Short mmCIF file of C-alpha atoms in Angstrom, two decimals:
data_model
loop_
_atom_site.label_atom_id
_atom_site.label_comp_id
_atom_site.label_asym_id
_atom_site.label_seq_id
_atom_site.Cartn_x
_atom_site.Cartn_y
_atom_site.Cartn_z
CA MET A 23 9.62 -17.71 -26.51
CA THR A 24 12.47 -15.20 -26.43
CA GLU A 25 12.25 -14.13 -22.79
CA PRO A 26 15.33 -14.34 -20.56
CA ALA A 27 15.32 -17.25 -18.10
CA TRP A 28 14.94 -15.04 -15.01
CA VAL A 29 11.45 -13.97 -16.05
CA GLN A 30 10.10 -17.47 -15.39
CA HIS A 31 10.37 -16.77 -11.65
CA THR A 32 9.27 -13.13 -11.69
CA ILE A 33 6.32 -11.61 -9.84
CA TRP A 34 6.19 -7.84 -10.17
CA TRP A 35 5.12 -5.31 -7.55
CA GLN A 36 4.04 -2.33 -9.65
CA VAL A 37 4.44 1.28 -8.50
CA TYR A 38 3.52 4.65 -10.02
CA PRO A 39 6.44 6.66 -8.56
CA LEU A 40 5.24 10.24 -9.04
CA GLY A 41 2.07 9.53 -7.09
CA PHE A 42 3.66 7.08 -4.66
CA VAL A 43 6.09 9.69 -3.30
CA GLY A 44 3.63 12.60 -3.47
CA ALA A 45 5.42 14.36 -6.34
CA PHE A 46 2.33 14.64 -8.59
CA PRO A 47 -0.13 16.13 -8.18
CA ALA A 48 1.64 18.52 -5.80
CA GLU A 49 1.72 22.28 -5.46
CA PRO A 50 4.41 23.42 -5.31
CA PRO A 51 6.16 20.41 -6.85
CA PRO A 52 9.14 19.03 -4.93
CA GLY A 53 12.67 19.71 -6.11
CA PRO A 54 15.55 17.30 -6.76
CA GLY A 55 17.06 18.09 -3.35
CA GLU A 56 14.25 16.13 -1.68
CA HIS A 57 15.46 12.86 -3.30
CA ARG A 58 11.93 11.46 -3.22
CA LEU A 59 12.79 8.54 -5.48
CA ARG A 60 14.65 7.07 -2.51
CA ARG A 61 11.37 6.73 -0.62
CA LEU A 62 10.62 3.73 -2.82
CA VAL A 63 13.59 1.94 -1.31
CA ASP A 64 11.88 2.11 2.08
CA TRP A 65 9.24 -0.19 0.59
CA PHE A 66 11.53 -2.78 -0.98
CA ASP A 67 11.43 -4.99 2.11
CA HIS A 68 7.64 -4.87 1.88
CA ALA A 69 7.88 -6.09 -1.72
CA ILE A 70 10.07 -8.95 -0.50
CA ALA A 71 7.56 -9.76 2.27
CA LEU A 72 4.81 -9.86 -0.35
CA GLY A 73 6.86 -12.40 -2.29
CA ALA A 74 7.62 -10.19 -5.29
CA SER A 75 10.88 -10.61 -7.16
CA GLY A 76 10.79 -7.36 -9.11
CA VAL A 77 9.55 -3.78 -8.94
CA ALA A 78 7.87 -2.39 -12.05
CA LEU A 79 8.13 1.40 -12.09
CA GLY A 80 5.89 3.91 -13.79
CA PRO A 81 7.56 6.84 -15.56
CA ILE A 82 10.55 8.38 -13.76
CA PHE A 83 11.98 10.63 -16.47
CA ALA A 84 11.71 14.41 -16.73
CA SER A 85 8.21 15.62 -17.58
CA ARG A 86 5.87 18.50 -16.85
CA THR A 87 2.92 16.63 -15.28
CA HIS A 88 2.06 12.90 -15.00
CA GLY A 89 5.26 11.46 -16.45
CA TYR A 90 3.85 10.44 -19.81
CA ASP A 91 4.65 13.86 -21.29
CA THR A 92 8.40 13.23 -21.31
CA THR A 93 10.74 16.18 -21.83
CA ASP A 94 14.07 14.36 -21.42
CA HIS A 95 14.48 10.59 -21.46
CA TYR A 96 18.04 10.87 -20.15
CA GLN A 97 17.13 12.83 -17.01
CA ILE A 98 15.42 11.57 -13.86
CA ASP A 99 12.37 13.73 -13.17
CA PRO A 100 13.61 16.55 -10.89
CA ARG A 101 10.54 16.05 -8.73
CA LEU A 102 11.96 12.61 -7.91
CA GLY A 103 15.66 13.44 -7.68
CA GLY A 104 18.64 12.81 -9.91
CA ASP A 105 20.97 10.17 -11.31
CA GLU A 106 22.44 9.38 -7.91
CA ASP A 107 18.97 8.57 -6.59
CA PHE A 108 18.35 6.17 -9.47
CA ASP A 109 21.70 4.49 -8.88
CA TYR A 110 20.85 4.11 -5.20
CA LEU A 111 17.44 2.63 -6.00
CA VAL A 112 18.88 0.08 -8.43
CA ALA A 113 21.70 -0.88 -6.07
CA GLU A 114 19.30 -1.42 -3.17
CA ALA A 115 16.89 -3.40 -5.35
CA HIS A 116 19.59 -5.68 -6.70
CA ARG A 117 21.08 -6.12 -3.23
CA ARG A 118 17.73 -7.63 -2.23
CA GLY A 119 17.43 -9.72 -5.39
CA LEU A 120 14.75 -7.47 -6.91
CA ARG A 121 14.65 -6.72 -10.63
CA ILE A 122 13.74 -3.23 -11.91
CA LEU A 123 11.40 -2.64 -14.85
CA LEU A 124 11.25 0.86 -16.38
CA ASP A 125 8.34 2.53 -18.16
CA GLY A 126 9.36 3.77 -21.61
CA VAL A 127 7.16 6.35 -23.31
CA PHE A 128 8.36 6.27 -26.92
CA ASN A 129 5.16 6.85 -28.86
CA HIS A 130 4.96 10.51 -27.94
CA VAL A 131 6.69 13.25 -25.96
CA GLY A 132 5.58 16.31 -24.05
CA ALA A 133 5.20 19.74 -25.60
CA ASP A 134 8.32 20.84 -23.66
CA PHE A 135 10.52 18.26 -25.40
CA PRO A 136 13.40 20.49 -26.66
CA ARG A 137 13.47 19.18 -30.22
CA TYR A 138 9.78 19.99 -30.60
CA ARG A 139 10.72 23.67 -30.30
CA ASP A 140 13.49 23.33 -32.89
CA PRO A 141 12.34 23.84 -36.52
CA ALA A 142 15.34 21.83 -37.71
CA SER A 143 13.93 18.76 -35.94
CA ALA A 144 10.44 18.88 -37.44
CA HIS A 145 11.06 15.49 -39.06
CA TRP A 146 11.14 13.93 -35.57
CA PHE A 147 7.39 14.40 -35.19
CA SER A 148 4.36 12.91 -36.85
CA GLY A 149 2.20 16.03 -36.83
CA GLY A 150 -0.41 14.33 -34.65
CA ASN A 151 -1.25 14.08 -30.97
CA PHE A 152 -1.65 11.01 -28.81
CA GLU A 153 -5.36 10.15 -28.47
CA GLY A 154 -6.40 13.79 -28.87
CA HIS A 155 -4.18 15.19 -26.11
CA ASP A 156 -2.66 18.41 -27.48
CA GLU A 157 0.19 18.30 -24.97
CA LEU A 158 1.33 14.82 -26.13
CA ILE A 159 3.23 15.13 -29.39
CA GLY A 160 3.48 12.05 -31.60
CA LEU A 161 6.93 10.91 -32.68
CA ASN A 162 7.69 10.04 -36.29
CA HIS A 163 8.59 6.35 -36.15
CA ASP A 164 9.71 6.40 -39.78
CA SER A 165 12.64 8.64 -38.83
CA PRO A 166 15.99 6.83 -38.40
CA GLU A 167 17.00 9.53 -35.92
CA VAL A 168 14.02 8.74 -33.72
CA ALA A 169 14.88 5.03 -33.86
CA ASP A 170 18.50 5.75 -32.92
CA TYR A 171 17.32 7.93 -30.05
CA VAL A 172 14.96 5.27 -28.63
CA VAL A 173 17.59 2.54 -28.94
CA ASP A 174 20.15 4.69 -27.17
CA VAL A 175 17.76 5.65 -24.36
CA MET A 176 16.82 2.04 -23.66
CA ALA A 177 20.43 0.87 -23.76
CA HIS A 178 21.52 3.79 -21.56
CA TRP A 179 19.25 2.87 -18.63
CA LEU A 180 19.81 -0.86 -19.04
CA GLY A 181 23.48 -0.04 -18.77
CA ARG A 182 22.71 1.84 -15.55
CA GLY A 183 21.17 -1.29 -14.04
CA ALA A 184 17.56 -1.59 -15.20
CA ASP A 185 16.43 -5.10 -16.13
CA GLY A 186 13.77 -4.39 -18.72
CA TRP A 187 11.23 -2.03 -20.23
CA ARG A 188 7.47 -1.71 -20.32
CA LEU A 189 6.78 0.02 -23.62
CA ASP A 190 3.91 2.44 -23.09
CA ALA A 191 1.18 2.56 -25.76
CA ALA A 192 3.08 0.02 -27.85
CA TYR A 193 -0.14 -0.58 -29.75
CA THR A 194 0.14 2.85 -31.40
CA VAL A 195 3.72 2.35 -32.63
CA PRO A 196 4.31 0.55 -35.97
CA GLN A 197 5.46 -2.98 -35.21
CA ARG A 198 8.30 -2.64 -37.70
CA PHE A 199 9.75 0.09 -35.48
CA TRP A 200 10.05 -2.27 -32.50
CA ALA A 201 11.20 -5.11 -34.75
CA ASP A 202 14.11 -2.95 -35.97
CA ALA A 203 14.93 -1.26 -32.64
CA LEU A 204 14.73 -4.09 -30.10
CA PRO A 205 17.39 -6.37 -31.63
CA ARG A 206 19.82 -3.46 -31.49
CA VAL A 207 19.14 -3.10 -27.77
CA ARG A 208 19.31 -6.85 -27.15
CA ASP A 209 22.70 -7.00 -28.83
CA ARG A 210 24.03 -4.89 -25.96
CA HIS A 211 21.76 -6.25 -23.23
CA PRO A 212 20.68 -9.82 -24.08
CA GLU A 213 19.16 -10.43 -20.62
CA ALA A 214 16.71 -7.51 -20.86
CA TRP A 215 12.94 -8.14 -20.93
CA PHE A 216 10.53 -6.09 -23.08
CA VAL A 217 6.76 -6.00 -22.53
CA GLY A 218 4.47 -3.94 -24.72
CA GLU A 219 1.29 -2.25 -23.54
CA TYR A 220 -1.55 -3.61 -25.65
CA ILE A 221 -5.20 -3.01 -24.80
CA HIS A 222 -6.84 -5.15 -27.47
CA GLY A 223 -6.10 -6.97 -30.70
CA ASP A 224 -4.18 -10.09 -31.59
CA TYR A 225 -1.59 -10.08 -28.82
CA ALA A 226 0.33 -13.03 -30.20
CA ALA A 227 0.71 -11.45 -33.63
CA GLU A 228 1.68 -8.10 -32.13
CA VAL A 229 4.34 -9.67 -29.92
CA ARG A 230 5.64 -11.79 -32.78
CA ASP A 231 5.77 -8.95 -35.32
CA ALA A 232 7.29 -6.47 -32.87
CA GLY A 233 9.88 -8.87 -31.49
CA LEU A 234 8.69 -8.33 -27.92
CA ASP A 235 8.87 -10.78 -25.03
CA SER A 236 5.40 -10.10 -23.65
CA ALA A 237 2.25 -7.99 -23.74
CA THR A 238 -0.17 -6.68 -21.13
CA GLN A 239 -3.10 -9.11 -20.80
CA TYR A 240 -6.06 -6.72 -20.67
CA GLU A 241 -8.44 -9.34 -22.06
CA LEU A 242 -7.91 -11.54 -19.02
CA TRP A 243 -8.03 -8.57 -16.61
CA LYS A 244 -11.47 -7.61 -17.91
CA ALA A 245 -12.78 -11.16 -17.98
CA ILE A 246 -11.78 -11.79 -14.35
CA TRP A 247 -13.74 -8.93 -12.78
CA SER A 248 -16.54 -8.93 -15.33
CA SER A 249 -17.30 -12.65 -14.96
CA LEU A 250 -17.32 -12.31 -11.16
CA ASN A 251 -19.65 -9.30 -11.27
CA ASP A 252 -22.01 -10.74 -13.88
CA GLY A 253 -22.10 -14.31 -12.62
CA ASN A 254 -20.85 -15.49 -16.01
CA PHE A 255 -17.84 -17.79 -15.81
CA PHE A 256 -18.25 -18.55 -19.50
CA GLU A 257 -16.56 -15.22 -20.19
CA LEU A 258 -13.60 -16.11 -17.99
CA ASP A 259 -13.28 -19.56 -19.57
CA TRP A 260 -13.31 -18.04 -23.06
CA ALA A 261 -10.58 -15.59 -22.04
CA LEU A 262 -8.49 -18.39 -20.52
CA GLN A 263 -8.72 -20.43 -23.71
CA ARG A 264 -7.45 -17.37 -25.59
CA HIS A 265 -4.79 -17.07 -22.91
CA ASN A 266 -3.69 -20.63 -23.66
CA GLN A 267 -3.12 -19.62 -27.28
CA PHE A 268 -0.95 -16.72 -26.21
CA LEU A 269 1.04 -18.94 -23.85
CA ALA A 270 2.02 -21.11 -26.80
CA GLU A 271 4.08 -18.15 -28.03
CA PHE A 272 4.83 -15.93 -25.03
CA ALA A 273 4.06 -15.40 -21.34
CA PRO A 274 1.69 -12.42 -21.00
CA LEU A 275 1.94 -9.85 -18.21
CA THR A 276 -1.11 -10.63 -16.06
CA PHE A 277 -2.76 -8.39 -13.48
CA VAL A 278 -6.03 -7.51 -11.73
CA GLY A 279 -4.96 -3.92 -11.13
CA ASN A 280 -2.56 -1.28 -12.39
CA HIS A 281 -2.08 2.50 -12.44
CA ASP A 282 -4.53 2.96 -15.33
CA VAL A 283 -7.63 1.12 -14.04
CA THR A 284 -10.07 1.14 -11.15
CA ARG A 285 -8.72 -0.88 -8.23
CA ILE A 286 -10.01 -4.43 -8.01
CA ALA A 287 -11.54 -3.80 -4.56
CA SER A 288 -13.68 -1.04 -6.08
CA GLN A 289 -14.31 -2.87 -9.34
CA LEU A 290 -15.90 -5.95 -7.73
CA ARG A 291 -19.44 -5.79 -6.39
CA HIS A 292 -18.96 -8.57 -3.84
CA PRO A 293 -16.05 -8.04 -1.42
CA ASP A 294 -15.38 -11.79 -1.03
CA HIS A 295 -14.64 -12.05 -4.74
CA GLN A 296 -11.30 -10.27 -4.39
CA ALA A 297 -9.96 -13.64 -3.30
CA HIS A 298 -11.38 -15.33 -6.41
CA ALA A 299 -9.72 -12.74 -8.64
CA LEU A 300 -6.38 -13.17 -6.91
CA ALA A 301 -6.62 -16.96 -7.03
CA VAL A 302 -7.08 -16.82 -10.79
CA LEU A 303 -4.22 -14.35 -11.25
CA LEU A 304 -1.77 -16.51 -9.35
CA THR A 305 -2.75 -19.93 -10.72
CA VAL A 306 -2.77 -19.27 -14.47
CA GLY A 307 0.18 -18.94 -16.82
CA GLY A 308 1.98 -15.68 -17.37
CA VAL A 309 4.05 -13.11 -15.48
CA PRO A 310 1.88 -11.81 -12.59
CA SER A 311 1.92 -8.23 -11.35
CA VAL A 312 0.40 -6.81 -8.15
CA TYR A 313 -0.34 -3.09 -8.14
CA ALA A 314 0.90 -1.37 -4.99
CA GLY A 315 -1.98 -0.96 -2.55
CA ASP A 316 -4.09 -3.80 -3.92
CA GLU A 317 -2.38 -6.11 -1.42
CA PHE A 318 -4.01 -4.02 1.34
CA GLY A 319 -7.45 -4.01 -0.29
CA TRP A 320 -7.24 -0.29 -1.05
CA ARG A 321 -10.04 1.22 -3.08
CA GLY A 322 -9.90 3.76 -5.90
CA VAL A 323 -12.01 4.56 -8.95
CA LYS A 324 -10.55 5.78 -12.23
CA GLU A 325 -12.63 8.51 -13.87
CA GLU A 326 -12.51 9.72 -17.46
CA ARG A 327 -11.63 13.35 -16.70
CA TYR A 328 -8.57 15.48 -16.05
CA GLY A 329 -7.10 14.19 -12.80
CA GLY A 330 -9.26 11.10 -13.04
CA ASP A 331 -6.26 8.84 -12.36
CA ASP A 332 -5.35 10.48 -9.05
CA ALA A 333 -7.56 8.21 -6.93
CA VAL A 334 -5.71 5.10 -8.12
CA ARG A 335 -2.27 6.73 -7.82
CA PRO A 336 -2.12 7.87 -4.18
CA GLU A 337 0.83 8.83 -2.05
CA PHE A 338 2.22 6.15 0.27
CA ALA A 339 3.38 7.01 3.76
CA THR A 340 6.44 5.50 5.41
CA PRO A 341 5.94 1.75 6.01
CA PRO A 342 4.45 -0.14 7.71
CA VAL A 343 0.83 0.62 6.85
CA GLN A 344 -1.69 0.38 9.68
CA LEU A 345 -4.38 -2.01 8.48
CA ASP A 346 -7.88 -2.76 9.69
CA GLU A 347 -9.11 -6.34 9.92
CA SER A 348 -10.13 -6.48 6.27
CA GLY A 349 -6.79 -5.06 5.15
CA THR A 350 -4.90 -7.52 7.33
CA GLN A 351 -6.80 -10.43 5.79
CA THR A 352 -6.21 -9.14 2.26
CA TRP A 353 -2.48 -8.76 2.95
CA ALA A 354 -2.26 -12.27 4.40
CA LEU A 355 -4.09 -13.70 1.39
CA HIS A 356 -1.71 -11.98 -1.01
CA GLN A 357 1.30 -13.28 0.88
CA PHE A 358 -0.07 -16.83 0.88
CA LEU A 359 -1.06 -16.96 -2.79
CA VAL A 360 2.08 -15.23 -4.01
CA GLY A 361 4.01 -17.75 -1.93
CA LEU A 362 2.06 -20.58 -3.51
CA ARG A 363 2.95 -19.20 -6.93
CA ARG A 364 6.63 -19.02 -5.99
CA ARG A 365 6.53 -22.65 -4.81
CA HIS A 366 5.07 -23.74 -8.16
CA PRO A 367 7.23 -21.93 -10.76
CA TRP A 368 5.91 -24.22 -13.50
CA LEU A 369 2.73 -22.12 -13.41
CA HIS A 370 4.58 -19.55 -15.51
CA ALA A 371 3.83 -21.58 -18.65
CA ALA A 372 0.80 -23.56 -17.43
CA THR A 373 -2.37 -23.81 -19.48
CA THR A 374 -5.91 -24.24 -18.18
CA SER A 375 -8.88 -26.40 -19.05
CA ALA A 376 -12.41 -26.33 -17.67
CA VAL A 377 -13.46 -29.30 -15.55
CA LEU A 378 -16.82 -27.82 -14.54
CA LEU A 379 -18.26 -24.71 -16.17
CA GLU A 380 -21.52 -23.07 -15.15
CA ASN A 381 -22.57 -19.46 -14.79
CA LYS A 382 -21.64 -19.25 -11.10
CA HIS A 383 -19.43 -22.31 -10.72
CA TYR A 384 -16.04 -22.80 -12.32
CA VAL A 385 -13.57 -25.60 -11.72
CA TYR A 386 -10.47 -25.56 -13.88
CA GLN A 387 -7.28 -27.51 -14.05
CA THR A 388 -4.04 -25.63 -14.59
CA ARG A 389 -1.27 -27.89 -15.87
CA ARG A 390 2.19 -28.07 -17.30
CA GLY A 391 3.47 -31.56 -18.04
CA ASP A 392 3.02 -33.76 -14.97
CA ASP A 393 2.37 -30.79 -12.65
CA ALA A 394 -1.21 -29.72 -12.05
CA LEU A 395 -3.51 -27.81 -9.71
CA LEU A 396 -7.28 -27.79 -9.49
CA VAL A 397 -9.05 -24.48 -8.79
CA ALA A 398 -12.71 -24.38 -7.71
CA LEU A 399 -14.62 -21.08 -7.69
CA ASN A 400 -18.15 -20.65 -6.36
CA ILE A 401 -19.90 -17.27 -6.61
CA ASP A 402 -23.36 -18.65 -5.92
CA ASP A 403 -25.41 -18.08 -2.76
CA VAL A 404 -25.54 -21.83 -2.11
CA PRO A 405 -22.74 -24.38 -1.55
CA LEU A 406 -21.04 -26.12 -4.46
CA ARG A 407 -20.68 -29.87 -3.86
CA LEU A 408 -18.18 -31.76 -5.95
CA SER A 409 -17.28 -35.42 -6.40
CA LEU A 410 -13.68 -35.35 -7.55
CA PRO A 411 -13.80 -38.81 -9.21
CA GLU A 412 -16.68 -37.59 -11.34
CA LEU A 413 -14.46 -34.68 -12.41
CA GLY A 414 -11.64 -37.04 -13.40
CA THR A 415 -9.56 -36.61 -10.24
CA PRO A 416 -9.80 -39.51 -7.75
CA ARG A 417 -8.37 -37.56 -4.83
CA ALA A 418 -6.76 -34.17 -4.21
CA GLN A 419 -4.94 -32.37 -1.43
CA VAL A 420 -6.44 -29.05 -0.33
CA LEU A 421 -3.77 -26.35 -0.50
CA ALA A 422 -5.79 -23.18 0.02
CA GLY A 423 -9.29 -21.81 0.21
CA SER A 424 -11.76 -19.56 1.94
CA SER A 425 -12.37 -22.10 4.72
CA ALA A 426 -10.11 -24.98 3.81
CA PRO A 427 -8.69 -27.54 6.25
CA PRO A 428 -4.96 -27.37 5.47
CA GLU A 429 -3.34 -30.32 3.73
CA GLN A 430 -6.49 -32.45 3.87
CA VAL A 431 -6.75 -35.10 1.14
CA VAL A 432 -10.32 -35.45 -0.13
CA ASP A 433 -12.37 -37.19 -2.78
CA THR A 434 -15.44 -35.01 -2.27
CA LEU A 435 -15.49 -31.28 -1.76
CA THR A 436 -17.99 -28.69 -0.56
CA VAL A 437 -17.19 -25.09 -1.43
CA GLU A 438 -19.23 -22.68 0.64
CA PRO A 439 -21.21 -19.81 -0.95
CA HIS A 440 -18.82 -17.29 -2.53
CA GLY A 441 -15.91 -19.55 -1.59
CA TRP A 442 -12.94 -21.04 -3.43
CA ARG A 443 -10.37 -23.83 -3.19
CA ILE A 444 -7.00 -24.68 -4.68
CA LEU A 445 -6.10 -28.37 -4.68
CA ARG A 446 -3.26 -30.60 -5.85
CA PRO A 447 -4.47 -33.79 -7.56
CA SER A 448 -2.98 -36.91 -6.01
#
């Protein structure tokens, strides 16, 4: 594993800035004099209260629309502000002990990218578009000038205080490009962290060949909500065994929500199963990320149409958010489970093994060395009764659950319908 040591303790709070501050969609769009990027700073104390140790930002560089049609990688999007606003954001984050992760769009640029209009720079471009979008112009990753440009952009913002990069659509970029570019950036910034966006494929091979530190764990994301909806924990167990293989080489970026997918509260058919999803996220190995708003139980459905992302990228008002009873419970659960994760940093590299596996019942052990937790999930309409000695654990201390007596040490366990428990074997 090549990751810097600080990542072992990192839990990201992910934000899509253009939507978060109401800069896109917006008519007319705000100007730099509104300094909207600074609104994020108002939420940093919330991120701390959640238990996060870093803020993962969506695109913040100059673009025409949603941020992924970059026109200038060296300029803060005027709808968000300017360089001084970025410097303020980084300073305030670091003052609180928060890391900052930037979103780097280096597979393609927007049609307004100046070099695209310059015939002398035709060799910068591949002649294709990103996934059929005419306004997203593919870069030529065989061009040394493009490689120099990407290296310089990444080093520039790391030098300005960023702590790492999420590499957008890394799956569409030749791995040799990253393998050549990233060492040049690391030479200048050895403590930077690089995570590639991968939707499918052999994550371990992609990370290894590209020289990345991590990859987005979409396989696990899908298995979590799909197994809960379908009453099929065999899917989740299969994904976790694959996850174990990845953990042998790198710590994946794990999540149950982000700016590109339907929110977990809308994705799940049973509202109580949000807790199950979160329990899995925060008890398995990897680098967890919580998408802003999920900690309140917000809903939002992504649609495959123009503007179909808007529902999952809303504007946030000035904190604090006024929550109903359900939102208050969801917030408290996030705080508790993120706190549990922070108290057990060994979970970063923990692997899992099934202790009991049935369609609607799943008990797994998550372990690293001598440290272990036991997680019991029940999505059946009837109670799940367990004898811990029969599962290989004589006794265990209850740490958390849907109706769990705190700190109780037990040798038998009843998990109510659609309930869950986290225990420490003793």
